[in-house]
Coordinates of C-alpha atoms in Angstrom, one line a residue:
X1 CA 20.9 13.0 16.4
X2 CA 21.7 16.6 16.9
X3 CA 19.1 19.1 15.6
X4 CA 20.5 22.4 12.9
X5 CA 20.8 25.8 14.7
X6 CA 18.3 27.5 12.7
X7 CA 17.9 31.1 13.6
X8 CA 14.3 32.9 14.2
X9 CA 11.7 32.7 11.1
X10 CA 11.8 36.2 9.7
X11 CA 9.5 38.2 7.4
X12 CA 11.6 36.3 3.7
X13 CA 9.5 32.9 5.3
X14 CA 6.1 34.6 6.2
X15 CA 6.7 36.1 2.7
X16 CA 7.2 32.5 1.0
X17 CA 4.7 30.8 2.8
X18 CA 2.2 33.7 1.6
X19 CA 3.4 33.0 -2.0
X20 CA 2.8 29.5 -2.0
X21 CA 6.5 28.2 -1.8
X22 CA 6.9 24.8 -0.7
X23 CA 9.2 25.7 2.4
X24 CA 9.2 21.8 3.8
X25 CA 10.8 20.1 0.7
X26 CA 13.6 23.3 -0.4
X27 CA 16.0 21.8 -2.1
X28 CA 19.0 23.0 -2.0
X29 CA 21.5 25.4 0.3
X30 CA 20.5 28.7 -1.5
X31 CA 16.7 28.7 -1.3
X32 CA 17.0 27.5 2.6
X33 CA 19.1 30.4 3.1
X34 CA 16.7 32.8 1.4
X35 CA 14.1 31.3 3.7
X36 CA 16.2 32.1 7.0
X37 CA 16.6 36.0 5.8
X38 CA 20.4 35.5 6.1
X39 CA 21.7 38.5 4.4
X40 CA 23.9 41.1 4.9
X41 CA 21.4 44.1 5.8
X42 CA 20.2 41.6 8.8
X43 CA 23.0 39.7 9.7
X44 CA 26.5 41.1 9.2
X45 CA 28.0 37.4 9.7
X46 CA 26.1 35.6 6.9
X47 CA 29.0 34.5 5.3
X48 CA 29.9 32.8 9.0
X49 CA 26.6 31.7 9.3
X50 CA 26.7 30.1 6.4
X51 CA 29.3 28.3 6.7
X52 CA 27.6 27.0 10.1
X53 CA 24.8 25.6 8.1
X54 CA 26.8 24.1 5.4
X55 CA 28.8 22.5 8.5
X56 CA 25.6 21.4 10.5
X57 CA 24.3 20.0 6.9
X58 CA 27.6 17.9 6.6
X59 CA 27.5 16.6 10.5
X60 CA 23.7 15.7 10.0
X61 CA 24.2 13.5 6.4
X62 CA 27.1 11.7 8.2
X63 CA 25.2 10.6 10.6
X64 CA 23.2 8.3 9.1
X65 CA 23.9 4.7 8.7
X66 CA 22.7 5.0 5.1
X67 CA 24.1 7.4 2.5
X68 CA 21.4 10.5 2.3
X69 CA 20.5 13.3 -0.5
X70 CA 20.4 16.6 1.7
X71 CA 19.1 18.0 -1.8
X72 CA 16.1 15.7 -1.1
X73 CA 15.4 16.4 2.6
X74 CA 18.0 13.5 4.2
X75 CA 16.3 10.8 2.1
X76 CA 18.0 7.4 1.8
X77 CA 19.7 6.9 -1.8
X78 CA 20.5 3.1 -0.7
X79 CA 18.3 0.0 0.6
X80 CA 19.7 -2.4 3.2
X81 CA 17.9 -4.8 3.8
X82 CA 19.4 -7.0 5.8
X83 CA 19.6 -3.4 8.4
X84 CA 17.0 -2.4 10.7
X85 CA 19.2 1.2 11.4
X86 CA 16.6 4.1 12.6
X87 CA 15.3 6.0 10.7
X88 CA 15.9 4.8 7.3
X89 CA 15.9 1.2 7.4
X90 CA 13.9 0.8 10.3
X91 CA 10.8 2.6 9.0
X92 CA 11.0 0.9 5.6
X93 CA 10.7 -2.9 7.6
X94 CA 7.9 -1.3 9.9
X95 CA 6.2 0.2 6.6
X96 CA 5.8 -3.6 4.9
X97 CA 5.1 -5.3 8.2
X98 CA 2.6 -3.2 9.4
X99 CA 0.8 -3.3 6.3
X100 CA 1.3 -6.8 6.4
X101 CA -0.5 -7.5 9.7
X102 CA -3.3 -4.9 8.3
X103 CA -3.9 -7.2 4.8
X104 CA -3.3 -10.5 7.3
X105 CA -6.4 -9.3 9.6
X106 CA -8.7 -7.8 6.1
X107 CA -8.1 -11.4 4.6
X108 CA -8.2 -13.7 7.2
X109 CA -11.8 -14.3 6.7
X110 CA -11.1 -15.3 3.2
X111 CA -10.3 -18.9 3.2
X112 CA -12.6 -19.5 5.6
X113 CA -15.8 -18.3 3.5
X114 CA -16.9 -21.5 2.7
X115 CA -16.7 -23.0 6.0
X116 CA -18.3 -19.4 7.5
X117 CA -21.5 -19.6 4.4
X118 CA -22.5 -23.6 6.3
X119 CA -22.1 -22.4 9.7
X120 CA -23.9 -19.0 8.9
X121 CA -26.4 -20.5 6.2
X122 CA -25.1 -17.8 3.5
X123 CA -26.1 -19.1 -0.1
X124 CA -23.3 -17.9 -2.8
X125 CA -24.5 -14.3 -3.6
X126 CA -24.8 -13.4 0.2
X127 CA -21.1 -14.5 0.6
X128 CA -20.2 -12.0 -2.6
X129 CA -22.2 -9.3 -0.8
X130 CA -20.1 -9.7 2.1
X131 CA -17.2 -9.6 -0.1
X132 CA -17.9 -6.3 -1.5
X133 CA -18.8 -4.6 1.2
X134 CA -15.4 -4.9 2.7
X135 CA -13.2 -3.1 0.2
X136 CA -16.1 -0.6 -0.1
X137 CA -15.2 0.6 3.5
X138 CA -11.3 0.1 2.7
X139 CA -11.9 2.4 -0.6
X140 CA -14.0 5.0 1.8
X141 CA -11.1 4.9 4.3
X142 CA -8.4 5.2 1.6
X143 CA -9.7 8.4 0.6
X144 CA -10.0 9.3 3.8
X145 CA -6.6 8.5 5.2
X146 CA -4.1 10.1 1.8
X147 CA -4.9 13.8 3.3
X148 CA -4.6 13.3 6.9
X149 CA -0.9 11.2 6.2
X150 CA -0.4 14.6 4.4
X151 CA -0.8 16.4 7.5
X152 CA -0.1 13.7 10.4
X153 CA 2.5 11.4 8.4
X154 CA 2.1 7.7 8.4
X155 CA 3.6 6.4 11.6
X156 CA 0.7 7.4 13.9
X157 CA -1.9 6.7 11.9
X158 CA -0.6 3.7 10.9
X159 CA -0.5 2.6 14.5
X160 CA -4.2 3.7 14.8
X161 CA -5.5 1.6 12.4
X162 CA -3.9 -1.7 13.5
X163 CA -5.2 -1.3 16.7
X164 CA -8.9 -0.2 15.8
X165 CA -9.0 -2.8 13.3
X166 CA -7.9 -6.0 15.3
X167 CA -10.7 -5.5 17.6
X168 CA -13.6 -6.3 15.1
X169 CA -11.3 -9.1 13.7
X170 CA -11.1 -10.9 17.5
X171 CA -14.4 -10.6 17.8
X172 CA -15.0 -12.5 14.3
X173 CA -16.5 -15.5 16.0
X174 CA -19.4 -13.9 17.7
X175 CA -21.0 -13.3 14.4
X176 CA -24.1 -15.9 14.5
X177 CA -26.0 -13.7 11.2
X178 CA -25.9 -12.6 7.9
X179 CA -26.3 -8.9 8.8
X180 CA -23.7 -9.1 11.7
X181 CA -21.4 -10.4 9.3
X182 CA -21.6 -7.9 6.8
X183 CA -21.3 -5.1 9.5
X184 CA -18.4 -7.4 10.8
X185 CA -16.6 -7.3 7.1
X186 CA -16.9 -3.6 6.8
X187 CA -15.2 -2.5 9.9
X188 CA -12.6 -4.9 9.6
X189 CA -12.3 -3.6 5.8
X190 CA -10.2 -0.6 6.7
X191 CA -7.7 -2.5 7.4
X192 CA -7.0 -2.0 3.6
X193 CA -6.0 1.9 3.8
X194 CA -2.6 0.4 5.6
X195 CA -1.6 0.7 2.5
X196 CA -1.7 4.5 1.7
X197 CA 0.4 4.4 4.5
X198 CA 3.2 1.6 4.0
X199 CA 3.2 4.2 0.7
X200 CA 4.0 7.8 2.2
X201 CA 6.1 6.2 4.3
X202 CA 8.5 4.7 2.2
X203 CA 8.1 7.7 0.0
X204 CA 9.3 9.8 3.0
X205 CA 12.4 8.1 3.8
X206 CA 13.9 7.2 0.3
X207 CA 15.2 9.0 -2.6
X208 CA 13.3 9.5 -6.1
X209 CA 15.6 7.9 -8.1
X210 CA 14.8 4.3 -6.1
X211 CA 11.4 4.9 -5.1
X212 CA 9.8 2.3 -7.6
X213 CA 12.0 -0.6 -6.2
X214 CA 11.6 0.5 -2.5
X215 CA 7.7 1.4 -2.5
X216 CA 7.1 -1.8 -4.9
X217 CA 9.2 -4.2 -2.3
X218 CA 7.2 -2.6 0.9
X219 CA 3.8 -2.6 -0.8
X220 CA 4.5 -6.3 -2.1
X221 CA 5.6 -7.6 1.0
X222 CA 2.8 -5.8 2.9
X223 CA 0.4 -7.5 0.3
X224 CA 2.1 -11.2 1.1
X225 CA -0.2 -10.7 4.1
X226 CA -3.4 -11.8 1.8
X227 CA -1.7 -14.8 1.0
X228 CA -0.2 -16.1 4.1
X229 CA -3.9 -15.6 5.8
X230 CA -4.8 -18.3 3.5
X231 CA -1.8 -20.6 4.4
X232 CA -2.1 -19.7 8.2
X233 CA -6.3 -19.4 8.7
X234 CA -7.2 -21.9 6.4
X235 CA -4.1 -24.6 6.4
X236 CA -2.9 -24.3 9.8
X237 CA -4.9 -23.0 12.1
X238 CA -8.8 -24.1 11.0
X239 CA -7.7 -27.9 10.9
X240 CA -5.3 -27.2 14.1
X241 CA -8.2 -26.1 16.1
X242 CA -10.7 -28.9 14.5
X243 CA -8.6 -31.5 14.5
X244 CA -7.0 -31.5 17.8
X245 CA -8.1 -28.8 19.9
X246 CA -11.9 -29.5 19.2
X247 CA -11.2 -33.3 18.1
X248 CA -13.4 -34.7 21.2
X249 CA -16.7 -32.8 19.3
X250 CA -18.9 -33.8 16.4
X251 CA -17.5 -32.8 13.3
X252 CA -19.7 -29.8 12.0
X253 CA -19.3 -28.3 15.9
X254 CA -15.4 -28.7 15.8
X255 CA -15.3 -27.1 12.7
X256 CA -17.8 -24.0 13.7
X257 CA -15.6 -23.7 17.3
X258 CA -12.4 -23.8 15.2
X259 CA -12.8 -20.9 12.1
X260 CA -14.4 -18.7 15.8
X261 CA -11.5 -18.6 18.0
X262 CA -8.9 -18.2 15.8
X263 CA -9.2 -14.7 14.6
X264 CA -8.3 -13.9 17.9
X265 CA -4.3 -14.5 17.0
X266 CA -4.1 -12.1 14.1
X267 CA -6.1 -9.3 16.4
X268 CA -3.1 -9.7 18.9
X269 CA -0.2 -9.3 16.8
X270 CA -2.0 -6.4 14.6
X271 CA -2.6 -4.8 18.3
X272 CA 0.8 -5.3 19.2
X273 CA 2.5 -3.8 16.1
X274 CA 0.3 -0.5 16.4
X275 CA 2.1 0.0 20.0
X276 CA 5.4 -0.8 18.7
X277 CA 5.8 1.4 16.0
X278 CA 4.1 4.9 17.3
X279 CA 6.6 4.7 20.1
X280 CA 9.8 3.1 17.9
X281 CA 9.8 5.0 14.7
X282 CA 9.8 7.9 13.1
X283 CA 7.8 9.7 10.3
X284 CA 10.4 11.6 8.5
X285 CA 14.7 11.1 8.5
X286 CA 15.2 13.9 10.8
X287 CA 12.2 13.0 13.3
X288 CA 8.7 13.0 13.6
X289 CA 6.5 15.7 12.4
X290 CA 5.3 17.1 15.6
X291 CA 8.3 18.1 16.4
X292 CA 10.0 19.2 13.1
X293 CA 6.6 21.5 13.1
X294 CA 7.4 23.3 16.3
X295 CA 10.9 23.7 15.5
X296 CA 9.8 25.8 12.2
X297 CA 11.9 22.9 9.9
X298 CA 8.3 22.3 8.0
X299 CA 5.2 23.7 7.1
X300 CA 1.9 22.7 8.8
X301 CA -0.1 21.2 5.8
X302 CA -4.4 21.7 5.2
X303 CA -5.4 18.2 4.6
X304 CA -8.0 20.0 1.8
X305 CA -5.7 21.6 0.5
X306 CA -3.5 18.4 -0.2
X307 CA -6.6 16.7 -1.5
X308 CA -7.8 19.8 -3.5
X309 CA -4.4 19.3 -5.0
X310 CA -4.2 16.1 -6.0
X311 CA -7.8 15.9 -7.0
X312 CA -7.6 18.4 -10.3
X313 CA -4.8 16.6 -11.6
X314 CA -5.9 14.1 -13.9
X315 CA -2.6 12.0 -14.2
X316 CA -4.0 11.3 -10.4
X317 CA -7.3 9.5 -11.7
X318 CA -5.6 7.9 -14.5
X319 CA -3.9 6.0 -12.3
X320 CA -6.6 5.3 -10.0
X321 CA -8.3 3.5 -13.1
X322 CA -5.5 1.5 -13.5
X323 CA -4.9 0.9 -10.3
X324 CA -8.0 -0.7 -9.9
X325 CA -7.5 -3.0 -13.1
X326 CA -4.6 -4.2 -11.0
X327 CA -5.3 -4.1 -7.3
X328 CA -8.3 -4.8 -7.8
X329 CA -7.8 -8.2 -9.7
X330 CA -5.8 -8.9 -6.7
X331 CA -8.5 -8.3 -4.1
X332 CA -10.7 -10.7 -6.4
X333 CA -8.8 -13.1 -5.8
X334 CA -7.8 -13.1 -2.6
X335 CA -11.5 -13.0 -1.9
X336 CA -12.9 -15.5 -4.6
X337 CA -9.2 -17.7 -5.2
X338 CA -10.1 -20.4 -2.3
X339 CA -13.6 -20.9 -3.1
X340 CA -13.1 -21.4 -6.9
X341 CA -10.3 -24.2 -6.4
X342 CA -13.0 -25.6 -4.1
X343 CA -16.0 -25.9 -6.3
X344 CA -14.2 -26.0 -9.8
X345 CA -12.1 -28.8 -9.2
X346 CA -13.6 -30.2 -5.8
X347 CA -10.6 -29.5 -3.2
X348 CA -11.2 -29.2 0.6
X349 CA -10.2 -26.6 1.9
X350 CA -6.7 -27.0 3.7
X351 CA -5.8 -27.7 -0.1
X352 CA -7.4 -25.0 -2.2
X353 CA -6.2 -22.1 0.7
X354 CA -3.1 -23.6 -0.2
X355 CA -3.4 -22.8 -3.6
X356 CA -4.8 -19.8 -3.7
X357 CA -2.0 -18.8 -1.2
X358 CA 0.3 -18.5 -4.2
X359 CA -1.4 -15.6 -5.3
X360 CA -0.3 -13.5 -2.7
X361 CA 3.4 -15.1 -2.3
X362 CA 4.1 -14.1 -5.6
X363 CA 4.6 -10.7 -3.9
X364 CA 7.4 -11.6 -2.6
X365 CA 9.2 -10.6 -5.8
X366 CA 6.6 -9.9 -8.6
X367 CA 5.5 -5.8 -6.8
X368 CA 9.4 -5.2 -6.6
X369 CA 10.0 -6.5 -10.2
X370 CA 7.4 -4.0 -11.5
X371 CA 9.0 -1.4 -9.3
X372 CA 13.0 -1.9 -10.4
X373 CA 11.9 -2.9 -14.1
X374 CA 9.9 0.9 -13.9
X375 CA 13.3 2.6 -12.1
X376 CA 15.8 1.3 -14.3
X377 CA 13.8 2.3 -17.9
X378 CA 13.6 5.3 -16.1
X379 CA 17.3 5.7 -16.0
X380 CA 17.2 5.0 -19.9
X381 CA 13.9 6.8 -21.2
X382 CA 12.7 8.9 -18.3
X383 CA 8.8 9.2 -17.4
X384 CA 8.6 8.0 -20.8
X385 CA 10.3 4.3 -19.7
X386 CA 8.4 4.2 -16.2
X387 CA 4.8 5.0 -18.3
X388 CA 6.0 2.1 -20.8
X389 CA 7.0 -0.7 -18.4
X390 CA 3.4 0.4 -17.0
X391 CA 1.4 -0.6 -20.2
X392 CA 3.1 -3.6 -20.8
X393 CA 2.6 -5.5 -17.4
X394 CA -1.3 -4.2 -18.0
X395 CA -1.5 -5.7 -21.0
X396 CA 0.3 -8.9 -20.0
X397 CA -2.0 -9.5 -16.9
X398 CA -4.9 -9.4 -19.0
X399 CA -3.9 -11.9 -21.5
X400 CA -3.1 -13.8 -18.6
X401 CA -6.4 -13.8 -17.4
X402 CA -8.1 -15.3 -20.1
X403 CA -5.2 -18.3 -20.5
X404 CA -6.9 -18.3 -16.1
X405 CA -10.5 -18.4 -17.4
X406 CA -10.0 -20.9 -19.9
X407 CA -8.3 -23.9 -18.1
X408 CA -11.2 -26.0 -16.1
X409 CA -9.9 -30.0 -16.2
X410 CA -6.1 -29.4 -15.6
X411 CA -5.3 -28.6 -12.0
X412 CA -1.4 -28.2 -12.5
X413 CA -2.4 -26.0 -15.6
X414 CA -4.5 -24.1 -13.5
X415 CA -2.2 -23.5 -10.6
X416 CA 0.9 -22.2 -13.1
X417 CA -1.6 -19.8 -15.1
X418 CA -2.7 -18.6 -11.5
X419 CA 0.8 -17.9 -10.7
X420 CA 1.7 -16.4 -14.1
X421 CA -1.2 -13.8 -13.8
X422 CA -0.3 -13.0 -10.6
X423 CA 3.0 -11.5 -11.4
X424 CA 1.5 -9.6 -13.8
X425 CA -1.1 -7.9 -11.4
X426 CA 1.4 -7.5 -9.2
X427 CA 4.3 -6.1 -11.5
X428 CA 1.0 -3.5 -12.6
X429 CA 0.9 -2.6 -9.0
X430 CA 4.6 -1.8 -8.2
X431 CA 5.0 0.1 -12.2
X432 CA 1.8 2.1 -10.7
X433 CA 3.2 3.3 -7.8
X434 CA 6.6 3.9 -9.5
X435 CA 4.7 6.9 -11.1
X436 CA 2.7 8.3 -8.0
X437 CA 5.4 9.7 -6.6
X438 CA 5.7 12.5 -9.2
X439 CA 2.1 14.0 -9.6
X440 CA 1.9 16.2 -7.2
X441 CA 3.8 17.4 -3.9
X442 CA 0.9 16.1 -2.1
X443 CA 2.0 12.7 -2.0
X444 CA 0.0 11.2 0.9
X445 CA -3.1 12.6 -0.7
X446 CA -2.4 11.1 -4.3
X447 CA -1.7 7.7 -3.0
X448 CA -4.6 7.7 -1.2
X449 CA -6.8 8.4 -4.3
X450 CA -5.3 6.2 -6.2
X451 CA -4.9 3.3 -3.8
X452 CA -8.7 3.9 -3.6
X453 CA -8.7 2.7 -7.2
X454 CA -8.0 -0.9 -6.1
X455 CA -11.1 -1.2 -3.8
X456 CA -12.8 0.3 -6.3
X457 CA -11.6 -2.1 -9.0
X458 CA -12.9 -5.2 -6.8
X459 CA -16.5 -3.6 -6.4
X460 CA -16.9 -3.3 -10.1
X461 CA -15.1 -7.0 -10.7
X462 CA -17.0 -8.2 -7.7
X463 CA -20.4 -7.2 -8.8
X464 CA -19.4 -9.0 -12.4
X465 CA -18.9 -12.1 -10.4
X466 CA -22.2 -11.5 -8.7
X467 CA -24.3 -11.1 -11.5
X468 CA -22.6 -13.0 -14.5
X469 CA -23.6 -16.5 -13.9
X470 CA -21.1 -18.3 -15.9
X471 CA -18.0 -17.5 -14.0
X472 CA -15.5 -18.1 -17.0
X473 CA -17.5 -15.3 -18.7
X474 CA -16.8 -12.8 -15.5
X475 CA -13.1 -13.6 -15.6
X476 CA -13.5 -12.1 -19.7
X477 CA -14.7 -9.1 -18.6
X478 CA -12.1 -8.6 -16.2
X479 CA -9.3 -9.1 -18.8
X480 CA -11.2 -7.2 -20.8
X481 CA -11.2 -4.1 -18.8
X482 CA -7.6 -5.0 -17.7
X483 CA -6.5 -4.5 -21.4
X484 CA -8.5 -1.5 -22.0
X485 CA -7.1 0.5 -18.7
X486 CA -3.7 0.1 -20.6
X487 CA -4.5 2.5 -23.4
X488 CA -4.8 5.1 -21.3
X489 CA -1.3 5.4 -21.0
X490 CA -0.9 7.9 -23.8
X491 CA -3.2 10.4 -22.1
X492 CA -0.5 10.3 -18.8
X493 CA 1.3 13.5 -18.7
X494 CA 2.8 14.6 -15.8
X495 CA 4.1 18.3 -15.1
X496 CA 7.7 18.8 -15.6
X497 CA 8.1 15.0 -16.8
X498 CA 5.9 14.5 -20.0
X499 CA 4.5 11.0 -21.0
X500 CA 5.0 9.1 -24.3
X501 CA 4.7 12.0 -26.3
X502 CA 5.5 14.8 -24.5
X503 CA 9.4 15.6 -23.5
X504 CA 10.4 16.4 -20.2
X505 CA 10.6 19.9 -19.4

């Protein structure tokens, strides 16, 4: 892909980058120009330079495999997906998969719980300790992470992360206490900031008039990693390994050998991913950001400034309440699904993993619903339709919480209000992120913050399942504060977009 001839950076650019103008996202052929100091005082050719750039601009878009914006920095306005075309396509299949393996390694402990508490001697509370503690290090890290995506992009980071991560999961099975488990749980726990940058990085690479359908599908894919650590850990590989591999051993000792050498598998794969995609991919359609950075095409950006940014804008922590009434439910269950089909209707656990699996597959569809049901009211209604869609899959996924909480004798009743909730939470999630996009400049930065909403969600739900000792009564105050996050839709109000009440500018 052939690089545009730009000519020196002159005093017009110092000059804009000292007056605060956004020099890495210009928008259109005029303001680029203005950067460049192409006028007729400097340059007697402008009108033939000009011409160059317009020419360069036109050889660049066509050649891509998808159709690009050039308005919008080369960003995709279509999704392939059957395609795996750099830089497009290929980064949007690496965004989901690599946040995949990163939710695969933070839940693969999850089904296992029960089996870990026996071998481990944890009594309930310990187990909801350990629980908590591992999306308070993915909250810390999510926060962490938004800024330095700002400032590094998502593809190296990304890479980072999957590799650091899968080294504390393999060595899951050396854990013989309670306090090396906790320590175990928090490490492994940032594996949940993959998804700040699965975000920025689908963000990067596609068009704003199809980021809700495009972030939604990557996120909800990225999040079918929660569920199929259930199917895999706890149906296939725990009774693989106990059954057959360790068959010749008493039964309690084939079951403690089995759930310690199989984290090894999803350390391997989340390993190998981090290689592949630092040295495959790229951060941004017309390369990575190393290099657009010494060629002068963008801006180097403070990672406090980005989170300065993001921080005073209070559509930011809106969402990141909301975000946690949504993600957060989701964490819940991923950590608590298993063990409840296990105690309240007395399933082993090949069966309730099983079960509890659904949760997550619903992601297969239910993230990217939220997302193309928040773009296409957009089309209709503006920020006003996105905002709306918003509200109501809140208030739906509440509702649906308590029909949850309420069944306790009916499996098959149990099972379909587990799946209907679920693609409520997760329509909540895609609508959510189908409004990020548009708060601030500093994208990387505000999805971080509000991504940290979803740890943050679990803490408070998890401590509610910790303390309330009816269970059915900690699943009400869930929906509860489900249903009240939704009101604060009317206070959303985003610059140059307005909200319910307020018209676009």
């Amino acid at each position: 892909m052939s690089d545009l001839e730009y000519p020196p950076r002159s005093e017009a650019y110092e000059e804009s980058k000292r007056d605060g103008l956004d020099t890495s996202t210009a928008s259109n052929m005029e303001l680029k120009l203005a950067i460049l100091n192409i006028d007729h005082a400097d340059n007697r050719n402008s009108s033939d330079m000009k011409g160059h750039i317009e020419a360069s601009c036109a050889q660049h878009v066509n050649q891509f495999y998808l159709p690009v914006d050039e308005n919008q920095d080369f960003k995709a306005t279509e999704l392939k997906l059957l395609s795996f075309h750099r830089p497009h396509m290929r980064a949007f299949h690496y965004a989901w998969w690599s946040f995949f393996c990163a939710f695969f390694v933070w839940f693969s402990v999850s089904p296992l719980l029960p089996e870990i508490g026996d071998s481990l001697h944890l009594n309930d509370s310990q187990i909801w300790v350990t629980n908590i503690v591992s999306v308070a290090s993915a909250l810390l890290s999510r926060f962490l992470v938004g800024p330095f995506c700002d400032k590094y992009g998502a593809r190296i980071p990304m890479g980072i992360l999957l590799m650091l991560v899968s080294i504390p999961c393999a060595f899951t099975g050396l854990v013989n206490s309670y306090a090396g488990f906790i320590v175990l749980r928090f490490f492994v726990g940032f594996a949940g900031s993959g998804f700040v940058m699965c975000s920025l990085w689908t963000t990067s690479m596609f068009s704003t008039k199809m980021v809700g359908l495009v972030n939604s599908l990557a996120a909800g894919w990225g999040n079918l990693g929660g569920g199929m650590a259930q199917v895999v850990m706890g149906s296939l590989l725990f009774p693989l390994f106990r059954d057959v591999v360790y068959k010749g051993e008493d039964a309690d000792d084939a079951a403690d050998s089995a759930w310690r050498i199989i984290f090894v598998f999803p350390a391997i794969v989340a390993f190998a991913t981090g290689l592949i995609i630092i040295f495959t991919s790229d951060d941004r359609p017309e390369g990575n950001l190393t290099e657009l950075k010494k060629m002068g095409r963008i801006m180097n950006i403070s990672a406090t400034a980005s989170f300065r940014e993001s921080s005073f804008d209070w559509n930011t922590w809106i969402l990141t309440v909301q975000y946690g009434a949504c993600f957060g439910v989701e964490l819940t269950m991923n950590n608590t699904a298993a063990t409840h089909f296990v105690k309240a209707f007395d399933l082993n656990i090949e069966s309730a993993a099983a079960i509890a699996s659904l949760f997550g597959f619903m992601n297969i569809f239910a993230r990217g619903l939220g997302g193309y049901t928040s773009d296409k009211l957009n089309d209709k209604m503006g920020m006003k339709g996105r905002i709306l869609v918003h509200m109501l899959y809140l208030i739906l996924e509440g509702i649906f919480i308590f029909c949850f909480a309420v069944v306790r004798n009916d499996l098959w009743l149990a099972i379909v209000m587990l799946a209907i909730f679920s693609i409520f939470v997760q329509g909540a999630e895609g609508a959510t992120y189908a409004i990020v996009p548009y708060v601030s400049r500093s994208s990387g930065s505000v999805s971080g913050i509000v991504g940290a909403g979803g740890p943050a969600g679990a803490i408070v739900f998890g401590f509610g399942f910790l303390y309330i000792e009816n269970i059915q009564h900690a699943y009400f105050m869930m929906a509860s504060i489900v249903i009240l996050s939704s009101c604060l839709c009317f206070l959303i109000n985003i610059r140059g977009y307005g909200g319910l009440f307020v018209k676009s500018e």
